[in-house]
Amino acid sequence: MSRILRRTTTMTKILYVTLSLCFALCACTETTGTLGVIENGEELSTRTATFDATTETDSLELTQLPYNGRFGYLGAITDPETGGLVQASFATQFVTQPDFMLPPESEMIKDADGVVCDSMELMLFVDEAYGDLNNVMKVEVYYMQKDQTKLNTLKGINFDEETVADLTEKIGGRVFSFLDHNYSDNELNSASHAHTIRIPINTSIGQRMLNQYYEHPEWYSDNGSFREHVFPGVYCRVKDSEGTMINVAVSALDVNFTYVENGKEIPGYIRFGGTSEVFQCTRISEPKSRKHLCEVEDTTYLKNPDGVITTITVPVDEIRDGHEGDSISMCTLTLQAYSKDDNAFDAPPQLLLVPKCLRYKFFTERWNTDDRYFYVTSFSSQYNAYVFTNISRLITGLKLLKAQGVYWEEDWKEGWKEEDWYKVDVIPVSTTSNTFTYTTINYDITPSSVCLVPGTESNPVKIQVVYSYFKR
């Protein structure tokens, strides 16, 4: 799968520590060891055991799964493994500045309709692209809905377009390929090159915006007034084309004009920026291949942005039974991956481990890891696996969830089974972090895929546990 390099350092690298287990493990067998001696003569000892877990492929309801990431996604791409088409469109609003100013109206070039707009364009600054980068794509641009109450009803990444977009009038569009060969190959491959898609917007809109400024300058003083009276935002989607998907880090709306200063005509422009800090959402179509993947028995899948995930049944009772007086000092879960096909998407870089009953609430409430219910790990290319090095507190956490049911949602109860309380999901995520913790954890829309070695009754996934206890 072709891919460009990131043009800037857009995310803080995640710090993680890989812990190595220094004890021998065998299924259904416990071993013991001594860690030390306390003052009253009791020895702190350990015993180890291995338990069996089963896995299955599941899928998330995309209508309930929010995306709060910083990128907008646009394009259509065919999954090389399933042949399913994944389509992405995105919407964004723009900001103005409290001190926004234009040249005096008397200096602006005018015609019979007022101040003249020379041109107007939407610029999409691309962070990364996927698929055939020379492929020809057609993008259409529409106004966003002005009704903010409709936007407030958005829950997931699969929603009706009319909730976000006013599809009655197209305001711009362009046919393009991601790689602009007006530049040399060296420049295109340079880390400093800004890959930008420029989409013309109807100049009549720019002319209206310029004249509105002189009639109602107060509409440009705050973002709410600007969106309500001047420009509500854009909704971009691809039309009759597939093969490329891009993620947009920043978008900008430029309105170009000419004014006169000291008898000389000078070109000028105003720019309004659009980022996730204002309002930005991505819409993902639901691929038809999802149902088929959930029925495959010889593997489990993780596939983005389709919402295909792997669910693990944790043997909580077996881990605790007979060890009521022990502490679980280490609990390791390893998910081994099959080697990927050459044409397949890359494996998801990071996974979130989350109890099944909390999988939507984690994202809607924007929770973080807590070393009890929620854990994040990274893909190890060296071992071709995902390793959750210590999920010991998850065992008691799952028992607590079952006993209390404090986070239970009424609309999830239908079809819920008793054994579901001990099920956890692994979901691809993207993160940002500082030195001490993750600052954001979002569902990852980036196209990715991995086949995991399944945990079946005859060949289960192994969970390795170390118990600590005092020995007199």
Short mmCIF file of C-alpha atoms in Angstrom, two decimals:
data_model
loop_
_atom_site.label_atom_id
_atom_site.label_comp_id
_atom_site.label_asym_id
_atom_site.label_seq_id
_atom_site.Cartn_x
_atom_site.Cartn_y
_atom_site.Cartn_z
CA MET A 1 0.00 0.00 0.00
CA SER A 2 1.57 3.26 -1.14
CA ARG A 3 1.93 5.95 1.44
CA ILE A 4 3.67 9.30 1.77
CA LEU A 5 5.82 10.29 4.68
CA ARG A 6 4.53 12.76 7.22
CA ARG A 7 5.64 16.24 6.20
CA THR A 8 5.94 17.55 9.75
CA THR A 9 6.19 16.15 13.26
CA THR A 10 2.48 16.20 13.97
CA MET A 11 2.25 13.99 16.98
CA THR A 12 4.36 13.48 20.08
CA LYS A 13 5.97 10.05 20.02
CA ILE A 14 4.42 7.67 22.47
CA LEU A 15 6.75 6.47 25.20
CA TYR A 16 6.31 2.86 26.14
CA VAL A 17 8.25 0.26 28.07
CA THR A 18 8.41 -3.38 27.03
CA LEU A 19 8.61 -5.57 30.06
CA SER A 20 10.21 -9.00 29.83
CA LEU A 21 9.00 -11.88 31.91
CA CYS A 22 11.82 -13.77 33.58
CA PHE A 23 9.93 -16.85 34.61
CA ALA A 24 9.00 -20.09 32.89
CA LEU A 25 5.32 -20.69 32.21
CA CYS A 26 3.36 -23.78 31.34
CA ALA A 27 -0.41 -24.17 31.05
CA CYS A 28 -2.27 -25.46 34.10
CA THR A 29 0.96 -25.51 36.11
CA GLU A 30 2.00 -23.27 38.98
CA THR A 31 5.57 -22.58 40.06
CA THR A 32 6.76 -20.75 43.15
CA GLY A 33 9.65 -18.53 44.09
CA THR A 34 10.79 -16.24 46.90
CA LEU A 35 11.04 -12.48 46.50
CA GLY A 36 12.26 -11.55 49.96
CA VAL A 37 11.79 -11.73 53.73
CA ILE A 38 9.89 -9.24 55.88
CA GLU A 39 10.71 -8.43 59.49
CA ASN A 40 8.30 -10.83 61.16
CA GLY A 41 9.81 -13.72 59.27
CA GLU A 42 7.16 -14.03 56.58
CA GLU A 43 8.56 -14.61 53.11
CA LEU A 44 7.05 -12.77 50.16
CA SER A 45 6.80 -15.47 47.51
CA THR A 46 5.39 -15.81 44.02
CA ARG A 47 3.67 -18.42 41.94
CA THR A 48 2.93 -18.30 38.24
CA ALA A 49 0.15 -19.75 36.12
CA THR A 50 -1.16 -19.65 32.57
CA PHE A 51 -4.84 -19.37 31.65
CA ASP A 52 -6.78 -19.79 28.42
CA ALA A 53 -8.75 -16.98 26.75
CA THR A 54 -10.91 -17.15 23.64
CA THR A 55 -11.37 -14.48 20.99
CA GLU A 56 -13.94 -13.57 18.36
CA THR A 57 -14.37 -10.92 15.68
CA ASP A 58 -16.93 -8.23 16.45
CA SER A 59 -17.93 -4.89 14.93
CA LEU A 60 -18.65 -1.49 16.40
CA GLU A 61 -21.79 0.48 15.62
CA LEU A 62 -20.36 3.35 13.61
CA THR A 63 -23.46 5.44 14.34
CA GLN A 64 -22.50 5.32 18.04
CA LEU A 65 -18.73 5.64 17.68
CA PRO A 66 -17.48 9.25 17.79
CA TYR A 67 -14.27 10.51 16.27
CA ASN A 68 -12.59 13.37 18.09
CA GLY A 69 -9.22 13.28 16.32
CA ARG A 70 -7.42 16.24 14.81
CA PHE A 71 -7.58 15.06 11.18
CA GLY A 72 -10.38 15.16 8.67
CA TYR A 73 -10.51 12.25 6.21
CA LEU A 74 -11.53 12.51 2.56
CA GLY A 75 -11.54 9.95 -0.25
CA ALA A 76 -12.59 6.46 -1.22
CA ILE A 77 -10.39 3.39 -1.12
CA THR A 78 -10.92 -0.31 -1.72
CA ASP A 79 -9.73 -2.72 0.96
CA PRO A 80 -7.32 -5.08 -0.89
CA GLU A 81 -8.21 -7.98 1.44
CA THR A 82 -12.00 -7.83 1.24
CA GLY A 83 -12.75 -5.74 -1.85
CA GLY A 84 -14.99 -3.55 0.31
CA LEU A 85 -15.17 0.16 -0.52
CA VAL A 86 -14.47 2.59 2.31
CA GLN A 87 -15.60 6.18 1.73
CA ALA A 88 -14.76 9.19 3.87
CA SER A 89 -16.03 12.77 3.76
CA PHE A 90 -15.50 15.56 6.22
CA ALA A 91 -16.90 18.91 7.36
CA THR A 92 -15.20 21.83 9.03
CA GLN A 93 -16.03 25.29 10.29
CA PHE A 94 -13.74 28.30 10.20
CA VAL A 95 -12.58 30.89 12.69
CA THR A 96 -12.33 34.64 12.50
CA GLN A 97 -10.29 36.99 14.71
CA PRO A 98 -11.61 39.66 17.11
CA ASP A 99 -9.34 42.26 15.50
CA PHE A 100 -10.23 41.24 11.92
CA MET A 101 -9.87 44.16 9.49
CA LEU A 102 -9.97 44.85 5.75
CA PRO A 103 -8.59 47.91 3.95
CA PRO A 104 -10.94 50.92 3.93
CA GLU A 105 -13.85 50.36 1.52
CA SER A 106 -12.79 53.40 -0.51
CA GLU A 107 -9.54 51.63 -1.42
CA MET A 108 -11.15 48.37 -2.63
CA ILE A 109 -11.59 47.63 -6.34
CA LYS A 110 -15.35 47.59 -7.10
CA ASP A 111 -17.80 46.85 -9.89
CA ALA A 112 -21.55 47.33 -10.20
CA ASP A 113 -22.15 44.71 -7.48
CA GLY A 114 -19.76 46.22 -4.94
CA VAL A 115 -16.33 45.09 -3.79
CA VAL A 116 -14.80 42.63 -6.26
CA CYS A 117 -13.61 39.15 -5.28
CA ASP A 118 -10.82 38.08 -7.64
CA SER A 119 -10.99 34.43 -6.60
CA MET A 120 -11.82 32.18 -3.68
CA GLU A 121 -10.44 28.78 -2.81
CA LEU A 122 -10.50 26.10 -0.15
CA MET A 123 -7.06 24.74 0.71
CA LEU A 124 -6.61 21.32 2.29
CA PHE A 125 -3.20 20.76 3.88
CA VAL A 126 -2.59 17.01 3.80
CA ASP A 127 -0.68 15.16 6.47
CA GLU A 128 -0.78 11.67 4.96
CA ALA A 129 -2.29 9.85 1.97
CA TYR A 130 -3.18 6.23 1.22
CA GLY A 131 -3.72 4.21 -1.93
CA ASP A 132 -2.73 5.21 -5.45
CA LEU A 133 -1.27 8.68 -5.09
CA ASN A 134 -1.48 9.34 -8.85
CA ASN A 135 -5.12 8.36 -8.98
CA VAL A 136 -7.60 10.97 -10.28
CA MET A 137 -10.21 12.00 -7.71
CA LYS A 138 -13.23 14.27 -7.94
CA VAL A 139 -14.21 16.28 -4.87
CA GLU A 140 -17.38 18.32 -4.35
CA VAL A 141 -17.83 21.09 -1.77
CA TYR A 142 -21.11 22.13 -0.13
CA TYR A 143 -22.13 24.48 2.65
CA MET A 144 -22.41 23.08 6.13
CA GLN A 145 -25.76 23.27 7.86
CA LYS A 146 -26.33 26.56 9.68
CA ASP A 147 -28.52 24.85 12.26
CA GLN A 148 -26.15 24.20 15.16
CA THR A 149 -28.78 22.09 16.93
CA LYS A 150 -28.51 19.48 14.15
CA LEU A 151 -24.75 19.36 14.55
CA ASN A 152 -25.16 18.82 18.27
CA THR A 153 -27.06 15.59 17.57
CA LEU A 154 -24.04 13.92 15.96
CA LYS A 155 -22.96 10.79 17.84
CA GLY A 156 -20.88 8.61 15.54
CA ILE A 157 -18.89 8.60 12.31
CA ASN A 158 -21.69 7.10 10.22
CA PHE A 159 -24.43 9.73 9.97
CA ASP A 160 -26.86 11.13 7.41
CA GLU A 161 -25.13 13.73 5.26
CA GLU A 162 -28.11 16.07 5.58
CA THR A 163 -27.40 16.33 9.31
CA VAL A 164 -24.18 18.18 8.51
CA ALA A 165 -24.43 19.42 4.92
CA ASP A 166 -26.74 21.58 2.86
CA LEU A 167 -26.71 19.51 -0.33
CA THR A 168 -29.04 21.81 -2.26
CA GLU A 169 -26.17 23.82 -3.77
CA LYS A 170 -22.62 22.84 -4.68
CA ILE A 171 -20.30 25.78 -4.00
CA GLY A 172 -17.06 24.35 -5.36
CA GLY A 173 -15.19 21.31 -6.62
CA ARG A 174 -12.18 19.99 -8.45
CA VAL A 175 -10.71 16.96 -10.18
CA PHE A 176 -7.22 16.28 -8.86
CA SER A 177 -4.56 13.69 -8.12
CA PHE A 178 -2.74 13.82 -4.83
CA LEU A 179 0.74 14.07 -6.35
CA ASP A 180 0.99 17.37 -8.22
CA HIS A 181 3.55 16.73 -10.95
CA ASN A 182 4.02 20.44 -11.56
CA TYR A 183 6.66 19.85 -8.90
CA SER A 184 9.75 17.70 -9.34
CA ASP A 185 9.95 14.26 -7.76
CA ASN A 186 12.63 15.50 -5.39
CA GLU A 187 10.40 18.30 -4.17
CA LEU A 188 7.37 16.03 -3.84
CA ASN A 189 9.38 13.61 -1.70
CA SER A 190 10.93 16.34 0.41
CA ALA A 191 9.91 16.40 4.07
CA SER A 192 9.48 20.17 3.80
CA HIS A 193 7.01 20.00 0.91
CA ALA A 194 3.48 20.96 1.91
CA HIS A 195 1.05 18.70 0.05
CA THR A 196 -1.93 20.97 -0.57
CA ILE A 197 -5.19 20.42 -2.44
CA ARG A 198 -6.59 23.71 -3.78
CA ILE A 199 -10.33 23.67 -4.55
CA PRO A 200 -11.93 26.68 -6.31
CA ILE A 201 -15.02 28.13 -4.60
CA ASN A 202 -17.63 30.27 -6.37
CA THR A 203 -16.34 33.86 -6.48
CA SER A 204 -19.86 35.19 -5.89
CA ILE A 205 -19.59 33.84 -2.34
CA GLY A 206 -16.32 35.69 -1.78
CA GLN A 207 -17.84 38.88 -3.18
CA ARG A 208 -20.80 38.59 -0.80
CA MET A 209 -18.44 38.04 2.14
CA LEU A 210 -16.36 41.12 1.29
CA ASN A 211 -19.40 43.37 0.98
CA GLN A 212 -20.90 41.95 4.20
CA TYR A 213 -17.83 43.10 6.08
CA TYR A 214 -18.48 46.74 5.26
CA GLU A 215 -22.21 46.41 5.99
CA HIS A 216 -21.87 44.38 9.21
CA PRO A 217 -18.30 44.36 10.54
CA GLU A 218 -19.61 43.00 13.86
CA TRP A 219 -20.34 39.67 12.12
CA TYR A 220 -16.58 39.19 11.77
CA SER A 221 -15.79 39.84 15.43
CA ASP A 222 -16.67 36.39 16.83
CA ASN A 223 -16.93 32.84 15.51
CA GLY A 224 -20.61 32.37 16.31
CA SER A 225 -21.72 35.44 14.34
CA PHE A 226 -19.36 34.57 11.51
CA ARG A 227 -20.79 31.06 11.12
CA GLU A 228 -24.40 32.22 11.42
CA HIS A 229 -24.31 35.22 9.10
CA VAL A 230 -21.24 34.98 6.89
CA PHE A 231 -19.98 31.44 6.24
CA PRO A 232 -21.27 28.31 8.04
CA GLY A 233 -18.45 25.99 6.96
CA VAL A 234 -17.84 23.39 4.25
CA TYR A 235 -18.68 19.75 3.66
CA CYS A 236 -16.34 17.89 1.27
CA ARG A 237 -17.04 14.54 -0.37
CA VAL A 238 -15.67 12.53 -3.29
CA LYS A 239 -17.89 11.76 -6.25
CA ASP A 240 -17.70 8.94 -8.81
CA SER A 241 -14.08 8.11 -7.99
CA GLU A 242 -12.04 5.86 -5.71
CA GLY A 243 -8.47 4.79 -5.08
CA THR A 244 -7.08 7.48 -2.78
CA MET A 245 -7.75 8.69 0.75
CA ILE A 246 -6.15 11.68 2.45
CA ASN A 247 -6.17 12.99 5.98
CA VAL A 248 -6.37 16.75 6.32
CA ALA A 249 -4.46 18.35 9.18
CA VAL A 250 -5.57 21.93 8.51
CA SER A 251 -7.92 23.59 6.06
CA ALA A 252 -8.09 27.24 5.06
CA LEU A 253 -10.54 29.45 3.20
CA ASP A 254 -8.90 32.20 1.14
CA VAL A 255 -10.72 35.18 -0.37
CA ASN A 256 -8.58 37.18 -2.82
CA PHE A 257 -9.17 40.82 -3.77
CA THR A 258 -7.36 43.93 -5.05
CA TYR A 259 -7.11 47.31 -3.37
CA VAL A 260 -5.44 50.61 -4.25
CA GLU A 261 -2.79 52.21 -2.07
CA ASN A 262 -0.93 55.37 -3.07
CA GLY A 263 -2.31 55.00 -6.60
CA LYS A 264 -0.99 51.44 -6.99
CA GLU A 265 -3.11 48.29 -7.24
CA ILE A 266 -2.07 45.72 -4.64
CA PRO A 267 -3.30 42.12 -4.41
CA GLY A 268 -4.64 41.12 -1.01
CA TYR A 269 -6.35 38.18 0.61
CA ILE A 270 -8.07 37.15 3.82
CA ARG A 271 -7.70 33.67 5.27
CA PHE A 272 -9.95 31.81 7.68
CA GLY A 273 -8.53 28.68 9.29
CA GLY A 274 -10.39 25.45 9.96
CA THR A 275 -9.16 22.88 12.48
CA SER A 276 -10.59 20.31 14.89
CA GLU A 277 -10.40 22.93 17.65
CA VAL A 278 -13.35 24.73 15.99
CA PHE A 279 -15.66 22.04 14.64
CA GLN A 280 -14.63 19.17 12.44
CA CYS A 281 -16.21 15.80 11.81
CA THR A 282 -15.54 12.87 9.50
CA ARG A 283 -18.20 10.64 7.98
CA ILE A 284 -17.33 7.00 7.21
CA SER A 285 -19.59 4.81 5.10
CA GLU A 286 -20.25 1.34 6.48
CA PRO A 287 -18.48 -1.25 4.29
CA LYS A 288 -20.56 -4.23 3.22
CA SER A 289 -17.68 -6.62 4.03
CA ARG A 290 -18.03 -6.16 7.82
CA LYS A 291 -20.58 -8.94 8.27
CA HIS A 292 -18.45 -11.43 6.36
CA LEU A 293 -15.38 -10.75 8.51
CA CYS A 294 -17.33 -11.40 11.71
CA GLU A 295 -18.22 -14.88 10.43
CA VAL A 296 -14.66 -16.03 9.65
CA GLU A 297 -13.62 -18.71 12.15
CA ASP A 298 -9.90 -19.30 11.49
CA THR A 299 -8.79 -15.78 12.45
CA THR A 300 -9.94 -12.59 14.14
CA TYR A 301 -9.60 -9.15 12.63
CA LEU A 302 -8.83 -5.55 13.42
CA LYS A 303 -9.78 -3.35 10.50
CA ASN A 304 -10.10 0.42 10.23
CA PRO A 305 -12.04 2.51 9.58
CA ASP A 306 -14.61 -0.27 9.19
CA GLY A 307 -15.06 -0.70 12.94
CA VAL A 308 -14.07 -4.38 12.89
CA ILE A 309 -12.50 -5.34 16.23
CA THR A 310 -11.50 -8.38 18.28
CA THR A 311 -13.29 -9.33 21.51
CA ILE A 312 -11.54 -11.41 24.20
CA THR A 313 -13.27 -13.46 26.87
CA VAL A 314 -11.10 -13.19 29.99
CA PRO A 315 -11.25 -16.19 32.41
CA VAL A 316 -11.70 -13.94 35.44
CA ASP A 317 -13.20 -16.55 37.76
CA GLU A 318 -10.52 -19.12 36.92
CA ILE A 319 -7.78 -16.57 37.60
CA ARG A 320 -9.22 -15.65 41.00
CA ASP A 321 -10.47 -19.06 42.20
CA GLY A 322 -8.09 -20.57 44.72
CA HIS A 323 -6.09 -17.35 44.95
CA GLU A 324 -8.38 -15.25 47.14
CA GLY A 325 -5.52 -14.48 49.54
CA ASP A 326 -3.00 -13.72 46.81
CA SER A 327 -2.22 -10.50 45.00
CA ILE A 328 -1.92 -10.47 41.22
CA SER A 329 1.36 -8.68 40.65
CA MET A 330 1.64 -9.33 36.91
CA CYS A 331 -0.84 -10.30 34.20
CA THR A 332 0.28 -10.37 30.58
CA LEU A 333 -1.84 -10.76 27.44
CA THR A 334 -0.21 -11.35 24.05
CA LEU A 335 -2.09 -11.15 20.75
CA GLN A 336 -0.04 -12.71 17.97
CA ALA A 337 -0.59 -11.43 14.41
CA TYR A 338 -0.30 -13.28 11.13
CA SER A 339 2.19 -11.91 8.61
CA LYS A 340 0.42 -9.44 6.35
CA ASP A 341 0.05 -9.67 2.60
CA ASP A 342 2.18 -7.26 0.58
CA ASN A 343 -0.86 -5.32 -0.67
CA ALA A 344 -2.73 -5.19 2.65
CA PHE A 345 -3.03 -2.13 4.84
CA ASP A 346 -0.47 -1.76 7.62
CA ALA A 347 -1.31 -3.07 11.09
CA PRO A 348 -2.87 -0.52 13.49
CA PRO A 349 0.02 1.12 15.40
CA GLN A 350 -1.82 1.19 18.74
CA LEU A 351 -4.65 -0.70 20.44
CA LEU A 352 -6.95 0.19 23.30
CA LEU A 353 -8.05 -2.58 25.66
CA VAL A 354 -11.49 -1.69 27.08
CA PRO A 355 -14.34 -3.64 28.74
CA LYS A 356 -17.06 -4.39 26.21
CA CYS A 357 -19.72 -2.63 28.26
CA LEU A 358 -17.69 0.62 28.21
CA ARG A 359 -16.44 0.64 24.63
CA TYR A 360 -18.66 3.50 23.42
CA LYS A 361 -18.67 5.48 26.64
CA PHE A 362 -14.86 5.56 26.63
CA PHE A 363 -14.89 7.61 23.42
CA THR A 364 -17.99 9.72 24.04
CA GLU A 365 -16.75 10.72 27.49
CA ARG A 366 -13.16 11.11 26.23
CA TRP A 367 -11.70 8.97 29.00
CA ASN A 368 -8.05 8.09 29.42
CA THR A 369 -6.07 5.03 30.48
CA ASP A 370 -6.37 4.26 34.19
CA ASP A 371 -4.45 0.98 34.64
CA ARG A 372 -7.66 -0.70 35.75
CA TYR A 373 -10.23 -0.76 32.96
CA PHE A 374 -8.35 0.88 30.07
CA TYR A 375 -4.92 0.07 28.62
CA VAL A 376 -3.03 1.07 25.47
CA THR A 377 -0.23 -0.84 23.78
CA SER A 378 1.75 -0.54 20.55
CA PHE A 379 2.37 -3.01 17.76
CA SER A 380 5.73 -4.78 17.98
CA SER A 381 7.09 -5.30 14.47
CA GLN A 382 9.92 -7.35 15.99
CA TYR A 383 7.54 -9.95 17.43
CA ASN A 384 4.60 -9.25 15.09
CA ALA A 385 2.35 -8.99 18.12
CA TYR A 386 0.53 -6.74 20.55
CA VAL A 387 1.55 -7.26 24.18
CA PHE A 388 -0.37 -5.84 27.13
CA THR A 389 2.36 -6.22 29.71
CA ASN A 390 0.43 -5.83 32.97
CA ILE A 391 -3.37 -5.83 33.11
CA SER A 392 -3.50 -7.24 36.65
CA ARG A 393 -5.99 -4.66 37.93
CA LEU A 394 -8.34 -5.47 35.05
CA ILE A 395 -9.19 -8.82 36.65
CA THR A 396 -10.61 -7.24 39.82
CA GLY A 397 -12.00 -4.39 37.73
CA LEU A 398 -14.13 -6.73 35.61
CA LYS A 399 -15.49 -8.44 38.73
CA LEU A 400 -16.38 -5.02 40.12
CA LEU A 401 -18.17 -4.01 36.92
CA LYS A 402 -20.21 -7.19 37.00
CA ALA A 403 -21.06 -6.79 40.69
CA GLN A 404 -22.07 -3.15 40.49
CA GLY A 405 -23.08 -2.57 36.86
CA VAL A 406 -22.56 1.11 37.56
CA TYR A 407 -21.81 2.09 33.97
CA TRP A 408 -24.57 0.07 32.41
CA GLU A 409 -26.53 1.75 29.59
CA GLU A 410 -30.20 0.90 29.18
CA ASP A 411 -29.98 0.66 25.40
CA TRP A 412 -27.20 -1.94 25.59
CA LYS A 413 -29.08 -4.41 27.79
CA GLU A 414 -30.93 -6.13 24.97
CA GLY A 415 -29.07 -9.30 24.00
CA TRP A 416 -26.53 -8.93 26.83
CA LYS A 417 -25.36 -12.23 28.25
CA GLU A 418 -23.90 -13.09 31.62
CA GLU A 419 -20.50 -13.98 30.15
CA ASP A 420 -20.31 -10.60 28.39
CA TRP A 421 -19.25 -8.96 31.66
CA TYR A 422 -15.88 -10.65 31.31
CA LYS A 423 -15.36 -9.63 27.69
CA VAL A 424 -12.92 -6.93 26.63
CA ASP A 425 -12.42 -5.35 23.22
CA VAL A 426 -9.20 -4.36 21.50
CA ILE A 427 -9.81 -1.30 19.32
CA PRO A 428 -7.34 0.61 17.09
CA VAL A 429 -6.72 4.10 18.43
CA SER A 430 -4.54 7.12 17.81
CA THR A 431 -3.02 8.98 20.75
CA THR A 432 -1.18 12.10 21.72
CA SER A 433 0.86 12.35 24.90
CA ASN A 434 3.14 14.39 27.06
CA THR A 435 5.98 13.16 29.24
CA PHE A 436 3.68 11.64 31.85
CA THR A 437 0.44 10.50 30.23
CA TYR A 438 -1.71 10.28 27.16
CA THR A 439 -3.46 13.58 26.47
CA THR A 440 -5.94 12.23 23.90
CA ILE A 441 -7.08 8.76 22.84
CA ASN A 442 -9.31 8.62 19.76
CA TYR A 443 -10.72 5.93 17.54
CA ASP A 444 -8.31 5.68 14.60
CA ILE A 445 -9.86 6.24 11.17
CA THR A 446 -6.57 5.67 9.34
CA PRO A 447 -6.93 2.68 6.97
CA SER A 448 -5.31 -0.28 8.72
CA SER A 449 -5.78 -4.01 9.04
CA VAL A 450 -4.35 -7.00 10.85
CA CYS A 451 -5.31 -10.67 11.17
CA LEU A 452 -4.77 -12.07 14.65
CA VAL A 453 -4.14 -15.67 15.59
CA PRO A 454 -7.52 -16.69 17.03
CA GLY A 455 -8.08 -17.90 20.55
CA THR A 456 -10.21 -21.03 20.28
CA GLU A 457 -11.06 -23.74 22.78
CA SER A 458 -8.53 -26.04 21.12
CA ASN A 459 -5.88 -23.33 20.67
CA PRO A 460 -6.57 -20.51 23.14
CA VAL A 461 -4.79 -17.21 23.65
CA LYS A 462 -2.61 -17.45 26.76
CA ILE A 463 -2.85 -15.07 29.72
CA GLN A 464 0.21 -15.30 31.99
CA VAL A 465 -0.29 -14.44 35.66
CA VAL A 466 2.13 -13.93 38.56
CA TYR A 467 0.67 -14.12 42.07
CA SER A 468 2.34 -12.74 45.19
CA TYR A 469 1.67 -14.14 48.68
CA PHE A 470 3.21 -14.28 52.15
CA LYS A 471 4.67 -17.61 53.16
CA ARG A 472 5.29 -18.34 56.84
#
